[in-house]
Amino acid sequence: ETGVTQSPTHLIKTRGQQVTLRCSSQSGHNTVSWYQQALGQGPQFIFQYYREEENGRGNFPPRFSGLQFPNYSSELNVNALELDDSALYLCASSLAGGMSTRDTQYFGPGTRLTVL
Amino acid sequence: RKEVEQDPGPFNVPEGATVAFNCTYSNSASQSFFWYRQDCRKEPKLLMSVYSSGNEDGRFTAQLNRASQYISLLIRDSKLSDSATYLCVVNTPIAGGFKTIFGAGTRLFVKA
């Protein structure tokens, strides 16, 4: 086990609603990255947080936002949910402070979001 | 063109076979490369990092060719337990940090 936890494990929402997903990083890790994985696809990078600041963002609209807390846990918020937001949301924690591209990422089990 | 491309497979091989996967990336500024393994409905798990000099971990060998912008993974003496999706991962510096791009994955089925 990586020590990275996510909650909830499953979630069902309807279009237009808002959702908050949570991630607790592995002990000692200060960087959290969030990914969206649609069925049959690889994970798509949403953004990364390092010491409570956004440290890189993928091609996701502003309705995807996040936070990182002083204990390095993190939240992913998605507003105005769309059907295409249905996916597995993964978080990954890492140690190198987000300043090294060699940073190894350890994934949590994911939250499966279904938007109806 | 996708930033990271992999042959989706599936690769169907018998136990004991040797199988190789390739992955190409489009951004020459990419700095770090990894192979992850993902089992069905599970999270990705790091298999190995990929270094310019090539590296080996037991039955697994990874190679990086910066000139041609591809990385490879070789699995020798395949086991049933190697059946999974193998994800190629590339880290590229961007303003303010870096971004991590996953390939769509290559599916491997090892059969008895």
mmCIF file with all atom_site columns, C-alpha atoms in Angstrom, chain A residues 35 37 40-43 45 48 55-57 88 90 98 100-105 107-109 112, chain B residues 31-32 34 36 38 41 43-44 46 49-51 87 91 93-94 96-100 102-104:
data_model
loop_
_atom_site.group_PDB
_atom_site.id
_atom_site.type_symbol
_atom_site.label_atom_id
_atom_site.label_alt_id
_atom_site.label_comp_id
_atom_site.label_asym_id
_atom_site.label_entity_id
_atom_site.label_seq_id
_atom_site.pdbx_PDB_ins_code
_atom_site.Cartn_x
_atom_site.Cartn_y
_atom_site.Cartn_z
_atom_site.occupancy
_atom_site.B_iso_or_equiv
_atom_site.pdbx_formal_charge
_atom_site.auth_seq_id
_atom_site.auth_comp_id
_atom_site.auth_asym_id
_atom_site.auth_atom_id
_atom_site.pdbx_PDB_model_num
ATOM 1  C CA . TYR A 1 35  ? -5.684  13.087 -12.504 1.00 0.00 ? 35  TYR A CA 1
ATOM 2  C CA . GLN A 1 37  ? -9.031  8.735  -15.933 1.00 0.00 ? 37  GLN A CA 1
ATOM 3  C CA . GLY A 1 40  ? -10.044 2.841  -21.450 1.00 0.00 ? 40  GLY A CA 1
ATOM 4  C CA . GLN A 1 41  ? -7.805  5.905  -21.289 1.00 0.00 ? 41  GLN A CA 1
ATOM 5  C CA . GLY A 1 42  ? -4.671  6.847  -19.437 1.00 0.00 ? 42  GLY A CA 1
ATOM 6  C CA . PRO A 1 43  ? -4.870  9.302  -16.535 1.00 0.00 ? 43  PRO A CA 1
ATOM 7  C CA . PHE A 1 45  ? -3.173  15.493 -15.546 1.00 0.00 ? 45  PHE A CA 1
ATOM 8  C CA . GLN A 1 48  ? -0.421  19.678 -9.019  1.00 0.00 ? 48  GLN A CA 1
ATOM 9  C CA . ASN A 1 55  ? 2.466   24.108 -9.380  1.00 0.00 ? 55  ASN A CA 1
ATOM 10 C CA . GLY A 1 56  ? 1.353   23.142 -12.873 1.00 0.00 ? 56  GLY A CA 1
ATOM 11 C CA . ARG A 1 57  ? -1.971  22.638 -14.623 1.00 0.00 ? 57  ARG A CA 1
ATOM 12 C CA . LEU A 1 88  ? -11.993 7.748  -11.980 1.00 0.00 ? 88  LEU A CA 1
ATOM 13 C CA . LEU A 1 90  ? -6.814  9.736  -8.915  1.00 0.00 ? 90  LEU A CA 1
ATOM 14 C CA . GLY A 1 98  ? 7.425   19.407 -7.072  1.00 0.00 ? 98  GLY A CA 1
ATOM 15 C CA . SER A 1 100 ? 12.085  17.758 -9.772  1.00 0.00 ? 100 SER A CA 1
ATOM 16 C CA . THR A 1 101 ? 10.641  16.091 -12.796 1.00 0.00 ? 101 THR A CA 1
ATOM 17 C CA . ARG A 1 102 ? 12.143  12.853 -11.460 1.00 0.00 ? 102 ARG A CA 1
ATOM 18 C CA . ASP A 1 103 ? 9.695   12.973 -8.584  1.00 0.00 ? 103 ASP A CA 1
ATOM 19 C CA . THR A 1 104 ? 8.132   9.530  -8.156  1.00 0.00 ? 104 THR A CA 1
ATOM 20 C CA . GLN A 1 105 ? 4.372   9.661  -7.701  1.00 0.00 ? 105 GLN A CA 1
ATOM 21 C CA . PHE A 1 107 ? -1.257  6.888  -6.317  1.00 0.00 ? 107 PHE A CA 1
ATOM 22 C CA . GLY A 1 108 ? -4.286  6.527  -4.111  1.00 0.00 ? 108 GLY A CA 1
ATOM 23 C CA . PRO A 1 109 ? -7.082  4.081  -4.983  1.00 0.00 ? 109 PRO A CA 1
ATOM 24 C CA . ARG A 1 112 ? -15.141 6.857  -9.081  1.00 0.00 ? 112 ARG A CA 1
ATOM 25 C CA . GLN B 2 31  ? 12.997  15.288 -18.785 1.00 0.00 ? 31  GLN B CA 1
ATOM 26 C CA . SER B 2 32  ? 11.804  12.239 -16.879 1.00 0.00 ? 32  SER B CA 1
ATOM 27 C CA . PHE B 2 34  ? 8.533   6.168  -16.143 1.00 0.00 ? 34  PHE B CA 1
ATOM 28 C CA . TYR B 2 36  ? 3.592   2.325  -14.498 1.00 0.00 ? 36  TYR B CA 1
ATOM 29 C CA . GLN B 2 38  ? -2.283  -0.638 -13.811 1.00 0.00 ? 38  GLN B CA 1
ATOM 30 C CA . ARG B 2 41  ? -10.059 -1.025 -11.736 1.00 0.00 ? 41  ARG B CA 1
ATOM 31 C CA . GLU B 2 43  ? -4.648  2.645  -9.343  1.00 0.00 ? 43  GLU B CA 1
ATOM 32 C CA . PRO B 2 44  ? -1.400  2.863  -11.350 1.00 0.00 ? 44  PRO B CA 1
ATOM 33 C CA . LEU B 2 46  ? 5.248   2.528  -10.435 1.00 0.00 ? 46  LEU B CA 1
ATOM 34 C CA . SER B 2 49  ? 11.918  4.847  -13.875 1.00 0.00 ? 49  SER B CA 1
ATOM 35 C CA . VAL B 2 50  ? 13.677  5.062  -17.219 1.00 0.00 ? 50  VAL B CA 1
ATOM 36 C CA . TYR B 2 51  ? 17.209  6.389  -17.470 1.00 0.00 ? 51  TYR B CA 1
ATOM 37 C CA . LEU B 2 87  ? 1.380   3.068  -18.897 1.00 0.00 ? 87  LEU B CA 1
ATOM 38 C CA . ASN B 2 91  ? 7.307   14.631 -17.104 1.00 0.00 ? 91  ASN B CA 1
ATOM 39 C CA . PRO B 2 93  ? 8.785   21.285 -17.357 1.00 0.00 ? 93  PRO B CA 1
ATOM 40 C CA . ILE B 2 94  ? 6.226   24.054 -17.781 1.00 0.00 ? 94  ILE B CA 1
ATOM 41 C CA . GLY B 2 96  ? 5.636   27.265 -12.632 1.00 0.00 ? 96  GLY B CA 1
ATOM 42 C CA . GLY B 2 97  ? 6.354   23.578 -12.382 1.00 0.00 ? 97  GLY B CA 1
ATOM 43 C CA . PHE B 2 98  ? 5.949   20.572 -14.587 1.00 0.00 ? 98  PHE B CA 1
ATOM 44 C CA . LYS B 2 99  ? 3.226   18.467 -16.120 1.00 0.00 ? 99  LYS B CA 1
ATOM 45 C CA . THR B 2 100 ? 2.879   14.729 -16.148 1.00 0.00 ? 100 THR B CA 1
ATOM 46 C CA . PHE B 2 102 ? 0.375   9.469  -19.350 1.00 0.00 ? 102 PHE B CA 1
ATOM 47 C CA . GLY B 2 103 ? 0.015   7.420  -22.469 1.00 0.00 ? 103 GLY B CA 1
ATOM 48 C CA . ALA B 2 104 ? -3.274  5.617  -22.975 1.00 0.00 ? 104 ALA B CA 1
#
